[in-house]
Short mmCIF file of C-alpha atoms in Angstrom, two decimals:
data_model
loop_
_atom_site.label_atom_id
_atom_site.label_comp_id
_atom_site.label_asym_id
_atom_site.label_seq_id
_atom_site.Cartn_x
_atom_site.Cartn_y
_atom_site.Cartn_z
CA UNK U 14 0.38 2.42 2.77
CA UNK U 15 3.90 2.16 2.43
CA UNK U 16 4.66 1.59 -0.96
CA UNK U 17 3.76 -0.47 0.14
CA UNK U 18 2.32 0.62 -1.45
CA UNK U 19 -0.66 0.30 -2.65
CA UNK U 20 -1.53 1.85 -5.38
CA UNK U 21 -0.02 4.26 -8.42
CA UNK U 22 1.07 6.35 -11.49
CA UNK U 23 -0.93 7.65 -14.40
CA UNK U 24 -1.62 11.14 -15.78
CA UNK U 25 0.57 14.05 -14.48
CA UNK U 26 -1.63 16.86 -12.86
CA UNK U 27 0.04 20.02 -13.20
CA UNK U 28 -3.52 21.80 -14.07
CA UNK U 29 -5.03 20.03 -11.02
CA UNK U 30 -1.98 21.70 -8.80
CA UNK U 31 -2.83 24.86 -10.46
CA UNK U 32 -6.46 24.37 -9.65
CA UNK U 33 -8.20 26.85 -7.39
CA UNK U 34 -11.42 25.79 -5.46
CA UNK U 35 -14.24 27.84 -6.26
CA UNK U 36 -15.52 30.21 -3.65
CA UNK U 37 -12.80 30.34 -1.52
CA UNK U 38 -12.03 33.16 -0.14
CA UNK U 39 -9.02 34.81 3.07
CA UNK U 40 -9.50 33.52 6.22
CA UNK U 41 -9.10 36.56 7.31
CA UNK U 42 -5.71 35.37 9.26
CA UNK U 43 -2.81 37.33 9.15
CA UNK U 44 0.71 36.20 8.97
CA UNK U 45 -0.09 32.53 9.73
CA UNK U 46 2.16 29.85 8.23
CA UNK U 47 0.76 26.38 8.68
CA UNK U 48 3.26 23.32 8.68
CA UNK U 49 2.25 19.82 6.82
CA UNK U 50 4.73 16.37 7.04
CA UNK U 51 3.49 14.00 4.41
CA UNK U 52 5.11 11.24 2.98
CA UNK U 53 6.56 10.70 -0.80
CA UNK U 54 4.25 8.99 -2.89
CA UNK U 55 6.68 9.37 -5.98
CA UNK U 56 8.62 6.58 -7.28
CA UNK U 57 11.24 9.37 -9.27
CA UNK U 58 12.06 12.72 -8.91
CA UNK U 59 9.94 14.11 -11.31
CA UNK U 60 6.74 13.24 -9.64
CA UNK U 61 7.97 12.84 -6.11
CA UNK U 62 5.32 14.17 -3.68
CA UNK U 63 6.73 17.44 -2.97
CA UNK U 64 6.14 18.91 -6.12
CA UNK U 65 2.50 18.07 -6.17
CA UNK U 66 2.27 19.72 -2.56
CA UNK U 67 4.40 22.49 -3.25
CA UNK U 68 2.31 23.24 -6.32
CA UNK U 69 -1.06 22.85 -4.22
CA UNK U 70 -0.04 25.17 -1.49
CA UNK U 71 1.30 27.89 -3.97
CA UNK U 72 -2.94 27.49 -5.50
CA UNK U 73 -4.13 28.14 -1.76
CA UNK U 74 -2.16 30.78 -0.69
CA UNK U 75 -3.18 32.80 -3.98
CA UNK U 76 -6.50 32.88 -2.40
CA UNK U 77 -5.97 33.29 0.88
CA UNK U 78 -3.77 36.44 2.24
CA UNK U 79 -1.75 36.07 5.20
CA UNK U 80 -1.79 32.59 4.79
CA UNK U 81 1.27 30.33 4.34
CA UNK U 82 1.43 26.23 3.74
CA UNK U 83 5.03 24.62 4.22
CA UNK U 84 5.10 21.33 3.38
CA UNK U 85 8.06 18.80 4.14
CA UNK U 86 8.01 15.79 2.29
CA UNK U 87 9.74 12.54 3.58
CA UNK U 88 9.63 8.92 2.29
CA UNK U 89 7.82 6.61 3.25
CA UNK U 90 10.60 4.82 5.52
CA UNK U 91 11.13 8.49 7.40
CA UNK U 92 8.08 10.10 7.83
CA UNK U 93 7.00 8.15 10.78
CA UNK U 94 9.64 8.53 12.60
CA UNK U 95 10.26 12.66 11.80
CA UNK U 96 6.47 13.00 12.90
CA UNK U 97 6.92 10.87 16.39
CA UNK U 98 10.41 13.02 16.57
CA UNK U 99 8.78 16.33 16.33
CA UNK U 100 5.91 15.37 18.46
CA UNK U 101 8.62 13.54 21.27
CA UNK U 102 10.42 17.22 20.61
CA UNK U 103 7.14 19.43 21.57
CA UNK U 104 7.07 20.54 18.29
CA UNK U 105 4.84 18.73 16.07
CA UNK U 106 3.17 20.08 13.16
CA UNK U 107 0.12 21.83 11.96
CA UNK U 108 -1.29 18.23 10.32
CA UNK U 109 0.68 14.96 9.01
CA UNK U 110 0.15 12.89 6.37
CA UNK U 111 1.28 9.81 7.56
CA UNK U 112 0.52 5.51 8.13
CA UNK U 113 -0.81 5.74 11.27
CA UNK U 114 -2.97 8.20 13.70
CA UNK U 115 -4.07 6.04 17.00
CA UNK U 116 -1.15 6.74 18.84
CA UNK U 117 -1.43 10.62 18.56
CA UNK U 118 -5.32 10.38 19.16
CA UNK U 119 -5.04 8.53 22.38
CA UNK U 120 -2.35 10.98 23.70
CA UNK U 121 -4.96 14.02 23.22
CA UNK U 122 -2.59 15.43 20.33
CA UNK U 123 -5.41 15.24 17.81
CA UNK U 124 -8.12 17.62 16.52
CA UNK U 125 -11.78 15.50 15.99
CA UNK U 126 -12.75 15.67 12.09
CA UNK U 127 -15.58 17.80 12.92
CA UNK U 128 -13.45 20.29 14.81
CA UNK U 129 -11.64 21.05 11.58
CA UNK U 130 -13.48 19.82 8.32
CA UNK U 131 -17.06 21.57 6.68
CA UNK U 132 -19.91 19.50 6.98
CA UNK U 133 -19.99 18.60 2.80
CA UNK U 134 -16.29 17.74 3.02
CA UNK U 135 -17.29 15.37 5.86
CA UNK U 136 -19.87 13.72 4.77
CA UNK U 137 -18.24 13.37 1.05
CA UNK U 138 -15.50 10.57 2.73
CA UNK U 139 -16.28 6.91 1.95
CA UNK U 140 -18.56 5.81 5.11
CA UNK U 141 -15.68 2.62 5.67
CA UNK U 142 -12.69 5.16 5.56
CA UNK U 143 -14.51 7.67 7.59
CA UNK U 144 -15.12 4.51 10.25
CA UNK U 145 -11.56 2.98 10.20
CA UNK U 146 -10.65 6.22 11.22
CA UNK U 147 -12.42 6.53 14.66
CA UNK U 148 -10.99 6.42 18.20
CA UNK U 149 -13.96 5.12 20.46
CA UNK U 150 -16.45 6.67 18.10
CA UNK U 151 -15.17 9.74 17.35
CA UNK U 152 -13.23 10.37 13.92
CA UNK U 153 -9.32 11.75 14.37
CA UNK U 154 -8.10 10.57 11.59
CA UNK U 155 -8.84 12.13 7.90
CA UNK U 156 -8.40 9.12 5.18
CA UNK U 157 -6.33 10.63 2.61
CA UNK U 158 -5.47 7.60 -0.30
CA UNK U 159 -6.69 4.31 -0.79
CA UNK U 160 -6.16 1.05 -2.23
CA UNK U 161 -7.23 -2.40 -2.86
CA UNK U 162 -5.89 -5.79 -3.83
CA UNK U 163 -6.49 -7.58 -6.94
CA UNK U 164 -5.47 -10.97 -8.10
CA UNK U 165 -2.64 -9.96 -11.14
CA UNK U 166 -2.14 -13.11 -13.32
CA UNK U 167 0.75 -13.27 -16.12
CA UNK U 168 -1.40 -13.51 -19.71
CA UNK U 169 1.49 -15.35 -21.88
CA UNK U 170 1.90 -17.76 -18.68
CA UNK U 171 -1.50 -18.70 -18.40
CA UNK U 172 -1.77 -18.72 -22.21
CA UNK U 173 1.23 -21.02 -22.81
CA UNK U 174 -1.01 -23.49 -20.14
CA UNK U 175 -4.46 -23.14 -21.30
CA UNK U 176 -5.27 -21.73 -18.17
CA UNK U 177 -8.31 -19.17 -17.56
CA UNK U 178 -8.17 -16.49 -14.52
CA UNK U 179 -9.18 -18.38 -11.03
CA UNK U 180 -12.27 -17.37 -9.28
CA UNK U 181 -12.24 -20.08 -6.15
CA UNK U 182 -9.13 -21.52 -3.84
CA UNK U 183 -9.26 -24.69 -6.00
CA UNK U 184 -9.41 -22.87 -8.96
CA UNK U 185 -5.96 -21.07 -7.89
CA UNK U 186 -4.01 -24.40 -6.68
CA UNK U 187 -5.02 -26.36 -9.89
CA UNK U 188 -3.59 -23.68 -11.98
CA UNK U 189 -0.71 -23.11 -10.16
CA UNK U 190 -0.40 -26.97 -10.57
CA UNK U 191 -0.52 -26.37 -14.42
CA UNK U 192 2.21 -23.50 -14.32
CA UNK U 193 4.58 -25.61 -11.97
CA UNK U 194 4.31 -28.12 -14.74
CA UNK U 195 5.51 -25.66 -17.62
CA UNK U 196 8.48 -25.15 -15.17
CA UNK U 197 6.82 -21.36 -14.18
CA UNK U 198 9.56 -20.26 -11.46
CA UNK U 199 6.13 -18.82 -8.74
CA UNK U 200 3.68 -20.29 -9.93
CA UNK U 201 1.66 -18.34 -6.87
CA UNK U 202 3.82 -15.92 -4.82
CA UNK U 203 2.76 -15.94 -1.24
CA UNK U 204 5.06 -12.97 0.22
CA UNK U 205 4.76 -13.31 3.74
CA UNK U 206 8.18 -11.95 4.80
CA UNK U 207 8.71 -9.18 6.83
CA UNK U 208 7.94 -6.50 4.50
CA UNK U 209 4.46 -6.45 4.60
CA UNK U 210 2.89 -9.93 5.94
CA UNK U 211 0.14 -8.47 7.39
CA UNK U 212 -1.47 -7.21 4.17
CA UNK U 213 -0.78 -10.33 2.14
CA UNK U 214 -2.19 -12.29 5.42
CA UNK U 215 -5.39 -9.90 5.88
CA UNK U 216 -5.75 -10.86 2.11
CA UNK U 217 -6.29 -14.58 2.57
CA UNK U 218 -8.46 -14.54 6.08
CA UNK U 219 -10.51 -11.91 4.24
CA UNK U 220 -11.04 -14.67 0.98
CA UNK U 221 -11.53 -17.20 4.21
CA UNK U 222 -14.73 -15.74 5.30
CA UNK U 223 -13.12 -14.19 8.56
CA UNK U 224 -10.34 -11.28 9.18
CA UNK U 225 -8.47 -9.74 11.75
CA UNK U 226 -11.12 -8.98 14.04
CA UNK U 227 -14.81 -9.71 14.90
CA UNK U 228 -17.97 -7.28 13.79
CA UNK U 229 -17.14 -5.94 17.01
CA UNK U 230 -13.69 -5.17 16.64
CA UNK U 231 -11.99 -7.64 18.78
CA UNK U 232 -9.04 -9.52 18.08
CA UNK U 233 -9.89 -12.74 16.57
CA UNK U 234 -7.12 -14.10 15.03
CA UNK U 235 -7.10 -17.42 15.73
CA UNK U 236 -10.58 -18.08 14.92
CA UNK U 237 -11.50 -21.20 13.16
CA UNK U 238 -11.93 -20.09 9.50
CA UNK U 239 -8.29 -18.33 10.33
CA UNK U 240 -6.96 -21.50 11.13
CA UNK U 241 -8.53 -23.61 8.33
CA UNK U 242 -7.21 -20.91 6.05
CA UNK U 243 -3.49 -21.08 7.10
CA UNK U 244 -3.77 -25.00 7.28
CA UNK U 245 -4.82 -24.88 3.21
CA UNK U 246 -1.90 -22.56 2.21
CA UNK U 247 0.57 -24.70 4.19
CA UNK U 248 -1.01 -28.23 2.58
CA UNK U 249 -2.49 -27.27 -0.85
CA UNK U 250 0.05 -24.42 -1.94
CA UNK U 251 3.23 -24.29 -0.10
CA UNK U 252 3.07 -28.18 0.59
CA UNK U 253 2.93 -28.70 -2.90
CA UNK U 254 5.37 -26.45 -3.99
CA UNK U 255 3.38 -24.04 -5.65
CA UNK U 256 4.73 -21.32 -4.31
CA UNK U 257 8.45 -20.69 -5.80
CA UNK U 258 11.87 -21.57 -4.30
CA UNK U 259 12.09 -18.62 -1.74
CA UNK U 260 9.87 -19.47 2.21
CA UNK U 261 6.85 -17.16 2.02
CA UNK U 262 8.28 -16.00 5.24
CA UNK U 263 11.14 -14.80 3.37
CA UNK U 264 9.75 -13.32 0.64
CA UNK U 265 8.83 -10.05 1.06
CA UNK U 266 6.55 -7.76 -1.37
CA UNK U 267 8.42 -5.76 -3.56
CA UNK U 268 10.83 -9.11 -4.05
CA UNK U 269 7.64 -10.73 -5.18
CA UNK U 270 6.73 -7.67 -7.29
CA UNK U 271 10.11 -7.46 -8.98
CA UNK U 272 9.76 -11.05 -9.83
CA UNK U 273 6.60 -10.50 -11.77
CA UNK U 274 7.92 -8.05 -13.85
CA UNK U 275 11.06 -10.37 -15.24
CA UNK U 276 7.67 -13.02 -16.35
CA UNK U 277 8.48 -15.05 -13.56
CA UNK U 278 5.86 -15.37 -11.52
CA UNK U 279 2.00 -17.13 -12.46
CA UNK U 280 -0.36 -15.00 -10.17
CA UNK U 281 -0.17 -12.77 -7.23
CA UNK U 282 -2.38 -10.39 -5.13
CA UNK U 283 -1.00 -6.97 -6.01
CA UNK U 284 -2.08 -3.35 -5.46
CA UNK U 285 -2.20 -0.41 -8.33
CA UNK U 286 1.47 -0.12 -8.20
CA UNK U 287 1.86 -3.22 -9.62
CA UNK U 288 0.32 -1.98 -12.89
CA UNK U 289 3.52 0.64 -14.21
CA UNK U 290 6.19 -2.13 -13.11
CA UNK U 291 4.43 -4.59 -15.15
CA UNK U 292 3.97 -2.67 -18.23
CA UNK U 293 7.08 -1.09 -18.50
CA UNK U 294 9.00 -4.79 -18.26
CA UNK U 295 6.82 -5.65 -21.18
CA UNK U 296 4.53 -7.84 -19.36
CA UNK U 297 0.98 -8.77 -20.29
CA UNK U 298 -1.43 -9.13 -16.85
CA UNK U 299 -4.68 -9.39 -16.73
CA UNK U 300 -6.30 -8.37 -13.02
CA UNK U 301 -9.38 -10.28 -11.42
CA UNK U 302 -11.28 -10.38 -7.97
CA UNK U 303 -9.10 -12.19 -5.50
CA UNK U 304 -10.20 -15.91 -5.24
CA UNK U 305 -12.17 -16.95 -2.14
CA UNK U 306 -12.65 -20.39 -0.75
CA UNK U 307 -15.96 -20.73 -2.70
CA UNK U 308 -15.92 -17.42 -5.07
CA UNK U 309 -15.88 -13.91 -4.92
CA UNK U 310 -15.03 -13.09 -0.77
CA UNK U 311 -17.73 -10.74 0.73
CA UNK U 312 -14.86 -8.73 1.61
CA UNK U 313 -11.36 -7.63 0.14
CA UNK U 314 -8.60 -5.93 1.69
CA UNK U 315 -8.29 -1.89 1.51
CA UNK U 316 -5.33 0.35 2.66
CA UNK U 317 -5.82 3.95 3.48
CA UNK U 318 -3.22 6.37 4.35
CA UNK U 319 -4.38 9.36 6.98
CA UNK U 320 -4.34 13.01 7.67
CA UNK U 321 -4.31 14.56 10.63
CA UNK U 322 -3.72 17.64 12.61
CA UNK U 323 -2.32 18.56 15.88
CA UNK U 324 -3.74 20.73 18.38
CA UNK U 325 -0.27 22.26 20.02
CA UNK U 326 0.00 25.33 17.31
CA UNK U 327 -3.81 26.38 17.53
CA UNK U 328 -4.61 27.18 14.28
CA UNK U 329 -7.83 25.22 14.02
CA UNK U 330 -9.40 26.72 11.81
CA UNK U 331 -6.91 27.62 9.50
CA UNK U 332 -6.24 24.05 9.39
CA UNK U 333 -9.85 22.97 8.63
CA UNK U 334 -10.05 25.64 5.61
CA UNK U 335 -6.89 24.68 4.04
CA UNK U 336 -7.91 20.60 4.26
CA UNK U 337 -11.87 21.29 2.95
CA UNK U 338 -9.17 22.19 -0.41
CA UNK U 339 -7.07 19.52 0.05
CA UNK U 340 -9.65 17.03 -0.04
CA UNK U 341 -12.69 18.88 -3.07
CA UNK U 342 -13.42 16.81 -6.06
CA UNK U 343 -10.66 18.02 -8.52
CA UNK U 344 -7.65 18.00 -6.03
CA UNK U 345 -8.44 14.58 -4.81
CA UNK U 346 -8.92 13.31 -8.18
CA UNK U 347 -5.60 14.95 -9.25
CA UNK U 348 -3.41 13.31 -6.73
CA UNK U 349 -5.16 9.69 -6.92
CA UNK U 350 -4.27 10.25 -10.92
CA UNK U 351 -0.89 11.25 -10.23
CA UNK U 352 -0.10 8.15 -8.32
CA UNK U 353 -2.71 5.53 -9.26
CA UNK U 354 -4.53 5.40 -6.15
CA UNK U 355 -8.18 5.25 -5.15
CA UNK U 356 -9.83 8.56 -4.28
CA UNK U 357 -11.34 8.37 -0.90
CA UNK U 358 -14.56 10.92 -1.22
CA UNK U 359 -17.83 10.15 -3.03
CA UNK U 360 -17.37 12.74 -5.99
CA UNK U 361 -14.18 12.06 -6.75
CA UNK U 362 -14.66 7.72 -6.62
CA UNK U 363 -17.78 8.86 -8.83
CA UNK U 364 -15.99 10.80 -11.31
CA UNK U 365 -13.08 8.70 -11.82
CA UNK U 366 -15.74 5.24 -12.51
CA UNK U 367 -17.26 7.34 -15.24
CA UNK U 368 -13.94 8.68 -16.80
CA UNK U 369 -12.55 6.44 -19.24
CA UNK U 370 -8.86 7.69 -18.76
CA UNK U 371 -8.80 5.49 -15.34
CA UNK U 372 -9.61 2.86 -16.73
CA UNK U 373 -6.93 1.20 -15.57
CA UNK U 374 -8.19 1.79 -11.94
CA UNK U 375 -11.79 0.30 -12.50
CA UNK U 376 -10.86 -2.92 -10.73
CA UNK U 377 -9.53 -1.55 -7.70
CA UNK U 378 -12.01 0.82 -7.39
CA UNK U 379 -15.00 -1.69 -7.79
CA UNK U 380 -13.12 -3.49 -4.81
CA UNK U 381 -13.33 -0.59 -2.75
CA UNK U 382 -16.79 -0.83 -2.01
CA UNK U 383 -15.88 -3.86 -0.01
CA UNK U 384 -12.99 -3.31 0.95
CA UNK U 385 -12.52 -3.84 5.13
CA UNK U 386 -9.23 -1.84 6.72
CA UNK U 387 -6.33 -2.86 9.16
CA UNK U 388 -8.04 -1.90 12.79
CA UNK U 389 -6.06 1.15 12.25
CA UNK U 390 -7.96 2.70 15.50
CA UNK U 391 -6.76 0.07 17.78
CA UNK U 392 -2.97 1.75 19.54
CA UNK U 393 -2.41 -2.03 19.65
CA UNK U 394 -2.27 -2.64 16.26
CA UNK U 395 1.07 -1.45 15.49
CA UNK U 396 2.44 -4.26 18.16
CA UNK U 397 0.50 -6.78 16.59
CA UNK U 398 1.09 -6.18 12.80
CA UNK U 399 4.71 -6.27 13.90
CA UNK U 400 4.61 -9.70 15.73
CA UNK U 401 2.05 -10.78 12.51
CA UNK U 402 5.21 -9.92 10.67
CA UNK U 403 7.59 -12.03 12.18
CA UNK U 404 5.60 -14.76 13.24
CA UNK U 405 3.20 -15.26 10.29
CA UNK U 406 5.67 -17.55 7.73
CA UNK U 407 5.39 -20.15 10.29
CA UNK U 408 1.96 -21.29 9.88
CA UNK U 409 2.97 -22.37 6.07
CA UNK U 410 6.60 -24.22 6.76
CA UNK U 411 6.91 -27.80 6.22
CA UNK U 412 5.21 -29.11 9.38
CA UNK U 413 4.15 -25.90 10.58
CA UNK U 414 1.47 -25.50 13.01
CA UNK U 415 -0.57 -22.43 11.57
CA UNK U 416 -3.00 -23.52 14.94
CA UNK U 417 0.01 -23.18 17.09
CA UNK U 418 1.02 -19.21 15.41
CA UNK U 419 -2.57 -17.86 15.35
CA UNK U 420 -2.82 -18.74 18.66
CA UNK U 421 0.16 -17.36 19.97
CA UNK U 422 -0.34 -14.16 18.24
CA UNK U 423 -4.22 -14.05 19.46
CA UNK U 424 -2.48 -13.93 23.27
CA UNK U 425 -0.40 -11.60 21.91
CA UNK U 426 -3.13 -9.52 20.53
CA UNK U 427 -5.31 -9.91 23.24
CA UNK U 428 -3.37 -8.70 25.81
CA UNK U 429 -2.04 -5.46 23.76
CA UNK U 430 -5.80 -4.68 23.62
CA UNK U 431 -6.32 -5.41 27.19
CA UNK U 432 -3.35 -2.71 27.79
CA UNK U 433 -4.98 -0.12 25.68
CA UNK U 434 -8.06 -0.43 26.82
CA UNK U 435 -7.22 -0.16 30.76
CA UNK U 436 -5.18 2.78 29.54
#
């Protein structure tokens, strides 16, 4: 979720770093030191993600003899690429925490789930999360955070217009009508640049009634409802110039972000992170579902992040003990606090919806029952969230042809998935 990310920053967990899992006891390995990349989470130095990690292997190995985790954090526009270096070297390591796992799974790089994880850990993920990370059926990649998309709406704006929160498409364009008139600089920002189209797209085909793909999992991006969808942005949005003075193919997500926190900007689909920059410009936001074309969507957008371990170094079961700590109740709970994300196990989604401290988190996590992932299994999909990216904008420019984009990127998309599936 590159941070993109999706979702973060609330109570420090030193005591959940600290925190031992009950009942653990040595391996019985000797001299075994296990090697984790994961990516920075942190937005500072004083909560960047290596601490947490550092802190959370120190806990293990106190309990485990023989046993040493060394963890290498990178950020989140590195880690990719160290992980495909190390792998393209021979060398990867032990597990990653990383954006992506289909790659590495189709290559034969990957231990299965079950190979590594205890049965209660396993069955403790979120059944979706568990799902978007299968190759042909079988589960390589271990969700590790999670986020949704609400709509964020500026308070004073909408207050200064007599405006309540929008529940259907109409509902959005006529108040973005009545901010445009009180000279509001976004009235909606549609960030469709490069930075990360393909969430803020996923978003809208989602509130269409259709996605990315079919029940089945094949591409369908230029279905019908897609096209209808795109065709409404273009017309009753950007057409109308609802949507501020930069292209939505040039404005990218954190632009959009940072303009919401200087009170510029009406409404906006935004994830947790959203919720710190806000508050610390001084900003009063209120958050809602995100508008469908008739209400509530029967599906929002969710982002997970994934673990996953390689088989080169053999130390499978090593691996599996040290992840069934990574991911019990308290440590998951501790790192979703520490960065405002969604915990993506059972017990820990449970606790946090009955603890009134994450509060803040309630409406992201309510969305995360519906939430429906990028086809994260599909090797393909990194080609076409790339071409999403640069194509996308089109389908909204005065006298686009959203038609004409969706289905250029459905041949696109098509034949990618024709390639990986003859491979």
């Amino acid at each position: 979720m590159q941070r993109r990310r999706t979702g973060m920053i609330a109570a420090a967990s030193a005591l959940g770093m600290t925190s031992v899992l009950g009942g653990c006891g040595s391996t019985g390995s000797s001299d075994v030191t296990l090697h984790l990349v994961a990516a920075d989470y942190g937005d500072s130095s004083a909560n960047g993600s290596q601490k947490y990690w550092d802190g959370l292997a120190r806990a293990y190995e106190a309990q485990h003899s023989g046993v040493k985790v060394d963890v290498k954090v990178y950020s989140w526009t590195d880690v990719d690429r160290k992980v495909k270096e190390m792998v393209d070297a021979g060398d990867p390591p032990d597990m990653a925490q990383i954006g992506a796992y289909a790659d590495y799974a189709a290559q034969d790089l990957l231990y299965k789930a079950d190979d590594l994880l205890s049965i209660a850990v396993q069955a403790d993920f979120l059944d979706q999360l568990s799902e978007a990370g299968q190759v042909r059926h079988l589960q390589y990649g271990i969700p590790f955070a999670a986020s949704t998309r609400v709509l964020f709406y500026n308070k004073t704006l909408f207050s200064q217009a007599n405006l309540t929160p929008p529940k259907t498409w109409n509902d959005l364009a006529a108040d973005a009508e009545a901010l445009k008139a009180k000279g509001v600089k976004y009235p909606y920002a549609l960030p469709l640049g490069p930075e990360e189209a393909q969430a803020e797209t996923m978003q809208w085909l989602l509130s269409g009634g259709a996605g990315y793909t079919d029940d089945i999992g094949t591409y369908t991006i230029n279905s019908p409802q897609n096209a209808e969808t795109f065709t409404w942005l273009r017309d009753e949005l950007v057409g109308k110039g609802l949507t501020g003075p930069v292209a939505p193919g040039k404005l990218n997500r954190a632009d959009a972000f940072d303009a919401f926190a200087k009170g510029q900007v009406g409404m906006l689909n935004g994830h947790p992170t959203l919720m710190k920059k806000a508050t610390q410009a001084g900003v009063k936001f209120g958050m809602v579902p995100v508008p469908g074309r008739n209400g509530t969507p029967k599906a929002t957008m969710g982002v997970t992040d994934w673990m996953m371990a390689f088989k080169k170094n053999g130390h499978r079961k090593e691996v599996g003990d040290f992840l069934d700590f990574v991911y019990s109740e308290k440590n998951v709970l501790d790192f979703s606090r520490e960065y405002d994300l969604l915990p993506v196990t059972t017990s820990a989604s449970e606790a946090m919806a009955a603890a009134p401290q994450d509060k803040n988190l309630w409406p992201f996590l309510q969305e995360l029952s519906l939430a429906q992932l990028y086809p994260a299994g599909k090797t393909s999909w990194a080609q076409v969230s790339a071409e999403i990216k640069k194509r996308i904008g089109g389908t909204v420019t005065p006298g686009g042809d959203p038609t004409g984009v969706l289905n250029q990127l459905q041949t696109q998309a098509s034949q990618a998935e024709a390639k990986e599936n003859a491979g």
